[in-house]
């Protein structure tokens, strides 16, 4: 079945450093979504990418969807302590409404 | 606009019992998906409902079932609980099913 992997699994950074998490799907995705889950919280929607090669920015966050629509990345510039949490990507299994979530990247920011 | 609500927030059950969890989606959203989140397995899709019809089901045993009502509220039921069913159960609503999903706070189920 479809698998969505994320690397790295964990990342510790000093406040002010940049951070990137990568998402790779075993199959082509019609779209990809990114979520952030704070410790003890629930996933919160960040963005959805649909087009091949699409790049979207939200303040310090930059999201990219690969040309083959099988991979994506999230880059955070100059991390802050408020960026702490687990970042998940998610994509729909082909032709379905079943979203497969990535394994997640847990980010810790050291002040 | 009110967010997604889930009840109860916490639940402790013993093995063999059954449990029903409830989810009220954002007003106007017709798609409700359920997920199980555990430290070992991450976020796993259980099922998705749209206009009272189950459109997709994840790889869970038949002990896991759900339904959706005409007002889009949804319930999921787990029968004959096992220790491994201990998890955070999250529901998410969206307008159509392939757009952004809004998650509820979850129900933390502990099976003893």
PDB file of N, CA and C in Angstrom, chain A:
ATOM      1  N   UNK A   1       0.828  -1.200   0.000  1.00  0.00           N
ATOM      2  CA  UNK A   1       0.000   0.000   0.000  1.00  0.00           C
ATOM      3  C   UNK A   1       0.865   1.253   0.000  1.00  0.00           C
ATOM      4  N   UNK A   2       0.207   2.372  -0.175  1.00  0.00           N
ATOM      5  CA  UNK A   2       0.926   3.647  -0.218  1.00  0.00           C
ATOM      6  C   UNK A   2       1.605   3.932   1.116  1.00  0.00           C
ATOM      7  N   UNK A   3       2.826   4.418   1.045  1.00  0.00           N
ATOM      8  CA  UNK A   3       3.558   4.812   2.249  1.00  0.00           C
ATOM      9  C   UNK A   3       4.072   6.226   2.088  1.00  0.00           C
ATOM     10  N   UNK A   4       4.055   6.955   3.202  1.00  0.00           N
ATOM     11  CA  UNK A   4       4.580   8.317   3.202  1.00  0.00           C
ATOM     12  C   UNK A   4       5.603   8.422   4.323  1.00  0.00           C
ATOM     13  N   UNK A   5       6.835   8.661   3.947  1.00  0.00           N
ATOM     14  CA  UNK A   5       7.912   8.731   4.919  1.00  0.00           C
ATOM     15  C   UNK A   5       8.390  10.162   5.064  1.00  0.00           C
ATOM     16  N   UNK A   6       8.806  10.498   6.263  1.00  0.00           N
ATOM     17  CA  UNK A   6       9.368  11.823   6.505  1.00  0.00           C
ATOM     18  C   UNK A   6      10.741  11.684   7.147  1.00  0.00           C
ATOM     19  N   UNK A   7      11.635  12.551   6.774  1.00  0.00           N
ATOM     20  CA  UNK A   7      12.944  12.630   7.416  1.00  0.00           C
ATOM     21  C   UNK A   7      13.290  14.084   7.665  1.00  0.00           C
ATOM     22  N   UNK A   8      13.992  14.371   8.763  1.00  0.00           N
ATOM     23  CA  UNK A   8      14.375  13.408   9.793  1.00  0.00           C
ATOM     24  C   UNK A   8      13.211  13.094  10.719  1.00  0.00           C
ATOM     25  N   UNK A   9      13.393  12.118  11.594  1.00  0.00           N
ATOM     26  CA  UNK A   9      12.355  11.785  12.562  1.00  0.00           C
ATOM     27  C   UNK A   9      12.350  12.815  13.688  1.00  0.00           C
ATOM     28  N   UNK A  10      13.547  13.262  14.078  1.00  0.00           N
ATOM     29  CA  UNK A  10      13.712  14.275  15.121  1.00  0.00           C
ATOM     30  C   UNK A  10      14.719  15.308  14.648  1.00  0.00           C
ATOM     31  N   UNK A  11      14.551  16.521  15.128  1.00  0.00           N
ATOM     32  CA  UNK A  11      15.514  17.570  14.825  1.00  0.00           C
ATOM     33  C   UNK A  11      15.553  18.545  15.994  1.00  0.00           C
ATOM     34  N   UNK A  12      16.748  18.733  16.521  1.00  0.00           N
ATOM     35  CA  UNK A  12      16.948  19.743  17.558  1.00  0.00           C
ATOM     36  C   UNK A  12      17.741  20.880  16.929  1.00  0.00           C
ATOM     37  N   UNK A  13      17.257  22.092  17.064  1.00  0.00           N
ATOM     38  CA  UNK A  13      17.975  23.245  16.507  1.00  0.00           C
ATOM     39  C   UNK A  13      18.067  24.334  17.550  1.00  0.00           C
ATOM     40  N   UNK A  14      19.051  25.184  17.386  1.00  0.00           N
ATOM     41  CA  UNK A  14      19.154  26.377  18.218  1.00  0.00           C
ATOM     42  C   UNK A  14      18.195  27.420  17.651  1.00  0.00           C
ATOM     43  N   UNK A  15      17.603  28.185  18.523  1.00  0.00           N
ATOM     44  CA  UNK A  15      16.707  29.242  18.062  1.00  0.00           C
ATOM     45  C   UNK A  15      17.466  30.131  17.079  1.00  0.00           C
ATOM     46  N   UNK A  16      16.810  30.421  15.960  1.00  0.00           N
ATOM     47  CA  UNK A  16      17.443  31.241  14.935  1.00  0.00           C
ATOM     48  C   UNK A  16      17.999  30.430  13.774  1.00  0.00           C
ATOM     49  N   UNK A  17      18.202  29.127  14.002  1.00  0.00           N
ATOM     50  CA  UNK A  17      18.686  28.273  12.906  1.00  0.00           C
ATOM     51  C   UNK A  17      17.516  27.899  12.000  1.00  0.00           C
ATOM     52  N   UNK A  18      17.859  27.450  10.799  1.00  0.00           N
ATOM     53  CA  UNK A  18      16.841  27.011   9.864  1.00  0.00           C
ATOM     54  C   UNK A  18      16.528  25.533  10.074  1.00  0.00           C
ATOM     55  N   UNK A  19      15.376  25.109   9.564  1.00  0.00           N
ATOM     56  CA  UNK A  19      14.934  23.724   9.718  1.00  0.00           C
ATOM     57  C   UNK A  19      14.219  23.283   8.449  1.00  0.00           C
ATOM     58  N   UNK A  20      14.476  22.050   8.036  1.00  0.00           N
ATOM     59  CA  UNK A  20      13.781  21.504   6.877  1.00  0.00           C
ATOM     60  C   UNK A  20      13.360  20.068   7.157  1.00  0.00           C
ATOM     61  N   UNK A  21      12.137  19.725   6.792  1.00  0.00           N
ATOM     62  CA  UNK A  21      11.667  18.363   6.862  1.00  0.00           C
ATOM     63  C   UNK A  21      11.229  17.933   5.461  1.00  0.00           C
ATOM     64  N   UNK A  22      11.507  16.676   5.130  1.00  0.00           N
ATOM     65  CA  UNK A  22      11.240  16.160   3.803  1.00  0.00           C
ATOM     66  C   UNK A  22      10.201  15.037   3.865  1.00  0.00           C
ATOM     67  N   UNK A  23       9.352  15.031   2.881  1.00  0.00           N
ATOM     68  CA  UNK A  23       8.253  14.075   2.829  1.00  0.00           C
ATOM     69  C   UNK A  23       8.327  13.327   1.499  1.00  0.00           C
ATOM     70  N   UNK A  24       8.303  11.997   1.554  1.00  0.00           N
ATOM     71  CA  UNK A  24       8.397  11.206   0.333  1.00  0.00           C
ATOM     72  C   UNK A  24       7.293  10.154   0.284  1.00  0.00           C
ATOM     73  N   UNK A  25       6.544  10.169  -0.810  1.00  0.00           N
ATOM     74  CA  UNK A  25       5.466   9.205  -0.990  1.00  0.00           C
ATOM     75  C   UNK A  25       5.891   8.114  -1.962  1.00  0.00           C
ATOM     76  N   UNK A  26       5.379   6.920  -1.729  1.00  0.00           N
ATOM     77  CA  UNK A  26       5.691   5.803  -2.629  1.00  0.00           C
ATOM     78  C   UNK A  26       4.886   5.904  -3.928  1.00  0.00           C
ATOM     79  N   UNK A  27       3.835   6.736  -3.928  1.00  0.00           N
ATOM     80  CA  UNK A  27       3.016   6.911  -5.128  1.00  0.00           C
ATOM     81  C   UNK A  27       2.796   8.398  -5.403  1.00  0.00           C
ATOM     82  N   UNK A  28       2.392   8.703  -6.597  1.00  0.00           N
ATOM     83  CA  UNK A  28       2.096  10.089  -6.974  1.00  0.00           C
ATOM     84  C   UNK A  28       0.875  10.585  -6.209  1.00  0.00           C
ATOM     85  N   UNK A  29       0.957  11.832  -5.763  1.00  0.00           N
ATOM     86  CA  UNK A  29      -0.127  12.412  -4.974  1.00  0.00           C
ATOM     87  C   UNK A  29      -0.869  13.477  -5.772  1.00  0.00           C
ATOM     88  N   UNK A  30      -2.180  13.520  -5.608  1.00  0.00           N
ATOM     89  CA  UNK A  30      -2.944  14.570  -6.279  1.00  0.00           C
ATOM     90  C   UNK A  30      -2.773  15.901  -5.541  1.00  0.00           C
ATOM     91  N   UNK A  31      -2.547  15.819  -4.258  1.00  0.00           N
ATOM     92  CA  UNK A  31      -2.227  17.013  -3.486  1.00  0.00           C
ATOM     93  C   UNK A  31      -1.489  16.586  -2.232  1.00  0.00           C
ATOM     94  N   UNK A  32      -0.915  17.530  -1.535  1.00  0.00           N
ATOM     95  CA  UNK A  32      -0.254  17.223  -0.272  1.00  0.00           C
ATOM     96  C   UNK A  32      -0.610  18.301   0.729  1.00  0.00           C
ATOM     97  N   UNK A  33      -0.844  17.876   1.947  1.00  0.00           N
ATOM     98  CA  UNK A  33      -1.177  18.794   3.022  1.00  0.00           C
ATOM     99  C   UNK A  33      -0.093  18.716   4.092  1.00  0.00           C
ATOM    100  N   UNK A  34       0.078  19.826   4.789  1.00  0.00           N
ATOM    101  CA  UNK A  34       1.014  19.872   5.912  1.00  0.00           C
ATOM    102  C   UNK A  34       0.261  20.298   7.169  1.00  0.00           C
ATOM    103  N   UNK A  35       0.602  19.627   8.268  1.00  0.00           N
ATOM    104  CA  UNK A  35      -0.015  19.896   9.555  1.00  0.00           C
ATOM    105  C   UNK A  35       1.067  20.059  10.614  1.00  0.00           C
ATOM    106  N   UNK A  36       0.711  20.815  11.671  1.00  0.00           N
ATOM    107  CA  UNK A  36       1.599  20.960  12.820  1.00  0.00           C
ATOM    108  C   UNK A  36       0.832  20.524  14.057  1.00  0.00           C
ATOM    109  N   UNK A  37       1.480  19.718  14.866  1.00  0.00           N
ATOM    110  CA  UNK A  37       0.863  19.271  16.116  1.00  0.00           C
ATOM    111  C   UNK A  37       1.775  19.648  17.273  1.00  0.00           C
ATOM    112  N   UNK A  38       1.267  20.519  18.123  1.00  0.00           N
ATOM    113  CA  UNK A  38       2.030  20.895  19.319  1.00  0.00           C
ATOM    114  C   UNK A  38       1.925  19.771  20.343  1.00  0.00           C
ATOM    115  N   UNK A  39       2.888  19.664  21.246  1.00  0.00           N
ATOM    116  CA  UNK A  39       2.824  18.621  22.291  1.00  0.00           C
ATOM    117  C   UNK A  39       1.513  18.713  23.048  1.00  0.00           C
ATOM    118  N   UNK A  40       0.807  17.581  23.138  1.00  0.00           N
ATOM    119  CA  UNK A  40      -0.467  17.548  23.848  1.00  0.00           C
ATOM    120  C   UNK A  40      -1.639  18.094  23.055  1.00  0.00           C
ATOM    121  N   UNK A  41      -1.386  18.505  21.828  1.00  0.00           N
ATOM    122  CA  UNK A  41      -2.451  19.100  21.017  1.00  0.00           C
ATOM    123  C   UNK A  41      -2.891  18.208  19.880  1.00  0.00           C
ATOM    124  N   UNK A  42      -3.636  18.797  18.973  1.00  0.00           N
ATOM    125  CA  UNK A  42      -4.106  18.061  17.808  1.00  0.00           C
ATOM    126  C   UNK A  42      -3.501  18.674  16.551  1.00  0.00           C
ATOM    127  N   UNK A  43      -3.483  17.934  15.454  1.00  0.00           N
ATOM    128  CA  UNK A  43      -2.914  18.488  14.223  1.00  0.00           C
ATOM    129  C   UNK A  43      -3.684  19.719  13.758  1.00  0.00           C
ATOM    130  N   UNK A  44      -2.935  20.719  13.323  1.00  0.00           N
ATOM    131  CA  UNK A  44      -3.513  21.950  12.808  1.00  0.00           C
ATOM    132  C   UNK A  44      -3.058  22.118  11.370  1.00  0.00           C
ATOM    133  N   UNK A  45      -4.016  22.344  10.488  1.00  0.00           N
ATOM    134  CA  UNK A  45      -3.723  22.479   9.065  1.00  0.00           C
ATOM    135  C   UNK A  45      -2.851  23.699   8.813  1.00  0.00           C
ATOM    136  N   UNK A  46      -1.805  23.502   8.002  1.00  0.00           N
ATOM    137  CA  UNK A  46      -0.927  24.615   7.622  1.00  0.00           C
ATOM    138  C   UNK A  46      -1.182  25.044   6.188  1.00  0.00           C
ATOM    139  N   UNK A  47      -1.151  24.065   5.267  1.00  0.00           N
ATOM    140  CA  UNK A  47      -1.248  24.426   3.858  1.00  0.00           C
ATOM    141  C   UNK A  47      -1.561  23.195   3.008  1.00  0.00           C
ATOM    142  N   UNK A  48      -2.070  23.438   1.797  1.00  0.00           N
ATOM    143  CA  UNK A  48      -2.268  22.376   0.823  1.00  0.00           C
ATOM    144  C   UNK A  48      -1.615  22.797  -0.485  1.00  0.00           C
ATOM    145  N   UNK A  49      -0.847  21.886  -1.072  1.00  0.00           N
ATOM    146  CA  UNK A  49      -0.219  22.124  -2.365  1.00  0.00           C
ATOM    147  C   UNK A  49      -0.845  21.170  -3.374  1.00  0.00           C
ATOM    148  N   UNK A  50      -1.082  21.672  -4.575  1.00  0.00           N
ATOM    149  CA  UNK A  50      -1.769  20.868  -5.581  1.00  0.00           C
ATOM    150  C   UNK A  50      -0.967  20.704  -6.869  1.00  0.00           C
ATOM    151  N   UNK A  51      -0.278  21.758  -7.271  1.00  0.00           N
ATOM    152  CA  UNK A  51       0.388  21.730  -8.578  1.00  0.00           C
ATOM    153  C   UNK A  51       1.817  21.227  -8.497  1.00  0.00           C
ATOM    154  N   UNK A  52       2.245  20.538  -9.528  1.00  0.00           N
ATOM    155  CA  UNK A  52       3.614  20.075  -9.636  1.00  0.00           C
ATOM    156  C   UNK A  52       4.578  21.254  -9.575  1.00  0.00           C
ATOM    157  N   UNK A  53       5.609  21.158  -8.707  1.00  0.00           N
ATOM    158  CA  UNK A  53       6.601  22.216  -8.587  1.00  0.00           C
ATOM    159  C   UNK A  53       6.138  23.429  -7.809  1.00  0.00           C
ATOM    160  N   UNK A  54       4.957  23.355  -7.220  1.00  0.00           N
ATOM    161  CA  UNK A  54       4.393  24.509  -6.518  1.00  0.00           C
ATOM    162  C   UNK A  54       5.213  24.873  -5.287  1.00  0.00           C
ATOM    163  N   UNK A  55       5.371  26.168  -5.065  1.00  0.00           N
ATOM    164  CA  UNK A  55       6.052  26.688  -3.883  1.00  0.00           C
ATOM    165  C   UNK A  55       5.131  27.724  -3.238  1.00  0.00           C
ATOM    166  N   UNK A  56       4.901  27.564  -1.943  1.00  0.00           N
ATOM    167  CA  UNK A  56       4.075  28.537  -1.224  1.00  0.00           C
ATOM    168  C   UNK A  56       4.802  28.975   0.031  1.00  0.00           C
ATOM    169  N   UNK A  57       4.610  30.235   0.396  1.00  0.00           N
ATOM    170  CA  UNK A  57       5.263  30.769   1.598  1.00  0.00           C
ATOM    171  C   UNK A  57       4.221  31.293   2.566  1.00  0.00           C
ATOM    172  N   UNK A  58       4.488  31.053   3.843  1.00  0.00           N
ATOM    173  CA  UNK A  58       3.695  31.622   4.921  1.00  0.00           C
ATOM    174  C   UNK A  58       4.697  32.188   5.917  1.00  0.00           C
ATOM    175  N   UNK A  59       4.926  33.478   5.828  1.00  0.00           N
ATOM    176  CA  UNK A  59       5.887  34.146   6.710  1.00  0.00           C
ATOM    177  C   UNK A  59       7.237  33.414   6.656  1.00  0.00           C
ATOM    178  N   UNK A  60       7.658  32.779   7.712  1.00  0.00           N
ATOM    179  CA  UNK A  60       8.970  32.120   7.734  1.00  0.00           C
ATOM    180  C   UNK A  60       8.917  30.680   7.200  1.00  0.00           C
ATOM    181  N   UNK A  61       7.746  30.198   6.819  1.00  0.00           N
ATOM    182  CA  UNK A  61       7.595  28.828   6.349  1.00  0.00           C
ATOM    183  C   UNK A  61       7.502  28.796   4.827  1.00  0.00           C
ATOM    184  N   UNK A  62       8.269  27.901   4.209  1.00  0.00           N
ATOM    185  CA  UNK A  62       8.227  27.719   2.761  1.00  0.00           C
ATOM    186  C   UNK A  62       7.916  26.254   2.472  1.00  0.00           C
ATOM    187  N   UNK A  63       6.894  26.040   1.656  1.00  0.00           N
ATOM    188  CA  UNK A  63       6.451  24.697   1.310  1.00  0.00           C
ATOM    189  C   UNK A  63       6.693  24.468  -0.177  1.00  0.00           C
ATOM    190  N   UNK A  64       7.122  23.245  -0.487  1.00  0.00           N
ATOM    191  CA  UNK A  64       7.395  22.924  -1.883  1.00  0.00           C
ATOM    192  C   UNK A  64       6.818  21.565  -2.224  1.00  0.00           C
ATOM    193  N   UNK A  65       6.246  21.449  -3.420  1.00  0.00           N
ATOM    194  CA  UNK A  65       5.728  20.188  -3.925  1.00  0.00           C
ATOM    195  C   UNK A  65       6.598  19.781  -5.106  1.00  0.00           C
ATOM    196  N   UNK A  66       7.107  18.575  -5.098  1.00  0.00           N
ATOM    197  CA  UNK A  66       8.042  18.139  -6.119  1.00  0.00           C
ATOM    198  C   UNK A  66       7.442  18.074  -7.513  1.00  0.00           C
ATOM    199  N   UNK A  67       8.317  18.096  -8.497  1.00  0.00           N
ATOM    200  CA  UNK A  67       7.877  18.062  -9.889  1.00  0.00           C
ATOM    201  C   UNK A  67       7.108  16.782 -10.213  1.00  0.00           C
ATOM    202  N   UNK A  68       7.531  15.677  -9.629  1.00  0.00           N
ATOM    203  CA  UNK A  68       6.872  14.396  -9.877  1.00  0.00           C
ATOM    204  C   UNK A  68       5.681  14.178  -8.948  1.00  0.00           C
ATOM    205  N   UNK A  69       5.407  15.142  -8.074  1.00  0.00           N
ATOM    206  CA  UNK A  69       4.311  15.069  -7.109  1.00  0.00           C
ATOM    207  C   UNK A  69       4.412  13.821  -6.226  1.00  0.00           C
ATOM    208  N   UNK A  70       5.631  13.453  -5.888  1.00  0.00           N
ATOM    209  CA  UNK A  70       5.847  12.336  -4.970  1.00  0.00           C
ATOM    210  C   UNK A  70       6.600  12.788  -3.727  1.00  0.00           C
ATOM    211  N   UNK A  71       7.064  14.032  -3.725  1.00  0.00           N
ATOM    212  CA  UNK A  71       7.762  14.497  -2.544  1.00  0.00           C
ATOM    213  C   UNK A  71       7.457  15.961  -2.274  1.00  0.00           C
ATOM    214  N   UNK A  72       7.724  16.345  -1.040  1.00  0.00           N
ATOM    215  CA  UNK A  72       7.443  17.705  -0.623  1.00  0.00           C
ATOM    216  C   UNK A  72       8.407  18.066   0.494  1.00  0.00           C
ATOM    217  N   UNK A  73       8.524  19.346   0.741  1.00  0.00           N
ATOM    218  CA  UNK A  73       9.389  19.787   1.831  1.00  0.00           C
ATOM    219  C   UNK A  73       8.781  20.994   2.514  1.00  0.00           C
ATOM    220  N   UNK A  74       9.155  21.148   3.777  1.00  0.00           N
ATOM    221  CA  UNK A  74       8.766  22.309   4.578  1.00  0.00           C
ATOM    222  C   UNK A  74      10.054  22.886   5.151  1.00  0.00           C
ATOM    223  N   UNK A  75      10.283  24.140   4.898  1.00  0.00           N
ATOM    224  CA  UNK A  75      11.489  24.816   5.389  1.00  0.00           C
ATOM    225  C   UNK A  75      11.067  25.966   6.289  1.00  0.00           C
ATOM    226  N   UNK A  76      11.654  26.019   7.469  1.00  0.00           N
ATOM    227  CA  UNK A  76      11.399  27.131   8.386  1.00  0.00           C
ATOM    228  C   UNK A  76      12.684  27.939   8.521  1.00  0.00           C
ATOM    229  N   UNK A  77      12.579  29.207   8.260  1.00  0.00           N
ATOM    230  CA  UNK A  77      13.730  30.110   8.376  1.00  0.00           C
ATOM    231  C   UNK A  77      13.754  30.717   9.768  1.00  0.00           C
ATOM    232  N   UNK A  78      14.932  30.751  10.364  1.00  0.00           N
ATOM    233  CA  UNK A  78      15.117  31.399  11.671  1.00  0.00           C
ATOM    234  C   UNK A  78      14.085  30.914  12.675  1.00  0.00           C
ATOM    235  N   UNK A  79      14.216  29.655  13.080  1.00  0.00           N
ATOM    236  CA  UNK A  79      13.235  29.057  13.977  1.00  0.00           C
ATOM    237  C   UNK A  79      13.067  29.849  15.270  1.00  0.00           C
ATOM    238  N   UNK A  80      11.863  29.738  15.816  1.00  0.00           N
ATOM    239  CA  UNK A  80      11.531  30.351  17.105  1.00  0.00           C
ATOM    240  C   UNK A  80      11.000  29.245  18.017  1.00  0.00           C
ATOM    241  N   UNK A  81      10.964  29.520  19.300  1.00  0.00           N
ATOM    242  CA  UNK A  81      10.491  28.506  20.251  1.00  0.00           C
ATOM    243  C   UNK A  81       9.035  28.125  19.979  1.00  0.00           C
ATOM    244  N   UNK A  82       8.293  29.021  19.362  1.00  0.00           N
ATOM    245  CA  UNK A  82       6.892  28.727  19.029  1.00  0.00           C
ATOM    246  C   UNK A  82       6.756  27.720  17.890  1.00  0.00           C
ATOM    247  N   UNK A  83       7.871  27.411  17.226  1.00  0.00           N
ATOM    248  CA  UNK A  83       7.829  26.440  16.135  1.00  0.00           C
ATOM    249  C   UNK A  83       7.891  25.004  16.637  1.00  0.00           C
ATOM    250  N   UNK A  84       8.092  24.821  17.929  1.00  0.00           N
ATOM    251  CA  UNK A  84       8.192  23.479  18.506  1.00  0.00           C
ATOM    252  C   UNK A  84       6.930  22.670  18.217  1.00  0.00           C
ATOM    253  N   UNK A  85       7.125  21.409  17.848  1.00  0.00           N
ATOM    254  CA  UNK A  85       5.990  20.537  17.575  1.00  0.00           C
ATOM    255  C   UNK A  85       6.388  19.468  16.584  1.00  0.00           C
ATOM    256  N   UNK A  86       5.403  18.698  16.172  1.00  0.00           N
ATOM    257  CA  UNK A  86       5.629  17.663  15.161  1.00  0.00           C
ATOM    258  C   UNK A  86       4.948  18.090  13.873  1.00  0.00           C
ATOM    259  N   UNK A  87       5.684  18.014  12.793  1.00  0.00           N
ATOM    260  CA  UNK A  87       5.169  18.414  11.491  1.00  0.00           C
ATOM    261  C   UNK A  87       4.873  17.167  10.659  1.00  0.00           C
ATOM    262  N   UNK A  88       3.660  17.103  10.172  1.00  0.00           N
ATOM    263  CA  UNK A  88       3.220  15.968   9.365  1.00  0.00           C
ATOM    264  C   UNK A  88       2.855  16.420   7.955  1.00  0.00           C
ATOM    265  N   UNK A  89       3.196  15.580   7.001  1.00  0.00           N
ATOM    266  CA  UNK A  89       2.645  15.759   5.666  1.00  0.00           C
ATOM    267  C   UNK A  89       1.584  14.673   5.491  1.00  0.00           C
ATOM    268  N   UNK A  90       0.666  14.892   4.569  1.00  0.00           N
ATOM    269  CA  UNK A  90      -0.395  13.918   4.333  1.00  0.00           C
ATOM    270  C   UNK A  90      -0.847  14.021   2.891  1.00  0.00           C
ATOM    271  N   UNK A  91      -1.080  12.866   2.302  1.00  0.00           N
ATOM    272  CA  UNK A  91      -1.550  12.856   0.927  1.00  0.00           C
ATOM    273  C   UNK A  91      -2.617  11.804   0.743  1.00  0.00           C
ATOM    274  N   UNK A  92      -3.541  12.032  -0.209  1.00  0.00           N
ATOM    275  CA  UNK A  92      -4.619  11.069  -0.414  1.00  0.00           C
ATOM    276  C   UNK A  92      -4.151   9.853  -1.200  1.00  0.00           C
ATOM    277  N   UNK A  93      -4.578   8.693  -0.743  1.00  0.00           N
ATOM    278  CA  UNK A  93      -4.346   7.472  -1.497  1.00  0.00           C
ATOM    279  C   UNK A  93      -5.086   7.623  -2.825  1.00  0.00           C
ATOM    280  N   UNK A  94      -4.476   7.182  -3.907  1.00  0.00           N
ATOM    281  CA  UNK A  94      -4.969   7.439  -5.252  1.00  0.00           C
ATOM    282  C   UNK A  94      -6.459   7.192  -5.418  1.00  0.00           C
ATOM    283  N   UNK A  95      -7.170   8.225  -5.871  1.00  0.00           N
ATOM    284  CA  UNK A  95      -8.586   8.082  -6.179  1.00  0.00           C
ATOM    285  C   UNK A  95      -9.493   7.933  -4.973  1.00  0.00           C
ATOM    286  N   UNK A  96      -8.945   8.178  -3.788  1.00  0.00           N
ATOM    287  CA  UNK A  96      -9.769   8.000  -2.587  1.00  0.00           C
ATOM    288  C   UNK A  96      -9.771   9.266  -1.731  1.00  0.00           C
ATOM    289  N   UNK A  97     -10.518   9.207  -0.664  1.00  0.00           N
ATOM    290  CA  UNK A  97     -10.547  10.274   0.332  1.00  0.00           C
ATOM    291  C   UNK A  97      -9.790   9.836   1.584  1.00  0.00           C
ATOM    292  N   UNK A  98      -8.951   8.825   1.406  1.00  0.00           N
ATOM    293  CA  UNK A  98      -8.193   8.269   2.513  1.00  0.00           C
ATOM    294  C   UNK A  98      -6.845   8.967   2.561  1.00  0.00           C
ATOM    295  N   UNK A  99      -6.621   9.790   3.571  1.00  0.00           N
ATOM    296  CA  UNK A  99      -5.371  10.506   3.687  1.00  0.00           C
ATOM    297  C   UNK A  99      -4.351   9.697   4.477  1.00  0.00           C
ATOM    298  N   UNK A 100      -3.188   9.502   3.853  1.00  0.00           N
ATOM    299  CA  UNK A 100      -2.085   8.800   4.487  1.00  0.00           C
ATOM    300  C   UNK A 100      -1.155   9.854   5.080  1.00  0.00           C
ATOM    301  N   UNK A 101      -0.955   9.779   6.376  1.00  0.00           N
ATOM    302  CA  UNK A 101      -0.078  10.732   7.043  1.00  0.00           C
ATOM    303  C   UNK A 101       1.347  10.211   7.075  1.00  0.00           C
ATOM    304  N   UNK A 102       2.272  11.137   6.929  1.00  0.00           N
ATOM    305  CA  UNK A 102       3.677  10.799   7.054  1.00  0.00           C
ATOM    306  C   UNK A 102       4.025  10.464   8.489  1.00  0.00           C
ATOM    307  N   UNK A 103       5.238   9.983   8.657  1.00  0.00           N
ATOM    308  CA  UNK A 103       5.693   9.547   9.977  1.00  0.00           C
ATOM    309  C   UNK A 103       5.970  10.712  10.916  1.00  0.00           C
ATOM    310  N   UNK A 104       6.050  11.915  10.384  1.00  0.00           N
ATOM    311  CA  UNK A 104       6.216  13.105  11.215  1.00  0.00           C
ATOM    312  C   UNK A 104       7.662  13.428  11.538  1.00  0.00           C
ATOM    313  N   UNK A 105       7.935  14.702  11.702  1.00  0.00           N
ATOM    314  CA  UNK A 105       9.244  15.177  12.166  1.00  0.00           C
ATOM    315  C   UNK A 105       9.011  16.016  13.409  1.00  0.00           C
ATOM    316  N   UNK A 106       9.642  15.563  14.510  1.00  0.00           N
ATOM    317  CA  UNK A 106       9.496  16.307  15.760  1.00  0.00           C
ATOM    318  C   UNK A 106      10.601  17.341  15.868  1.00  0.00           C
ATOM    319  N   UNK A 107      10.200  18.586  15.982  1.00  0.00           N
ATOM    320  CA  UNK A 107      11.158  19.689  16.068  1.00  0.00           C
ATOM    321  C   UNK A 107      11.240  20.233  17.484  1.00  0.00           C
ATOM    322  N   UNK A 108      12.457  20.326  17.987  1.00  0.00           N
ATOM    323  CA  UNK A 108      12.697  20.991  19.272  1.00  0.00           C
ATOM    324  C   UNK A 108      13.590  22.187  19.004  1.00  0.00           C
ATOM    325  N   UNK A 109      13.238  23.297  19.592  1.00  0.00           N
ATOM    326  CA  UNK A 109      14.007  24.522  19.414  1.00  0.00           C
ATOM    327  C   UNK A 109      14.583  24.930  20.759  1.00  0.00           C
ATOM    328  N   UNK A 110      15.897  25.018  20.804  1.00  0.00           N
ATOM    329  CA  UNK A 110      16.588  25.369  22.046  1.00  0.00           C
ATOM    330  C   UNK A 110      16.831  26.861  22.081  1.00  0.00           C
ATOM    331  N   UNK A 111      16.356  27.485  23.152  1.00  0.00           N
ATOM    332  CA  UNK A 111      16.490  28.953  23.275  1.00  0.00           C
ATOM    333  C   UNK A 111      17.910  29.374  23.650  1.00  0.00           C
TER     334      UNK A 111
END
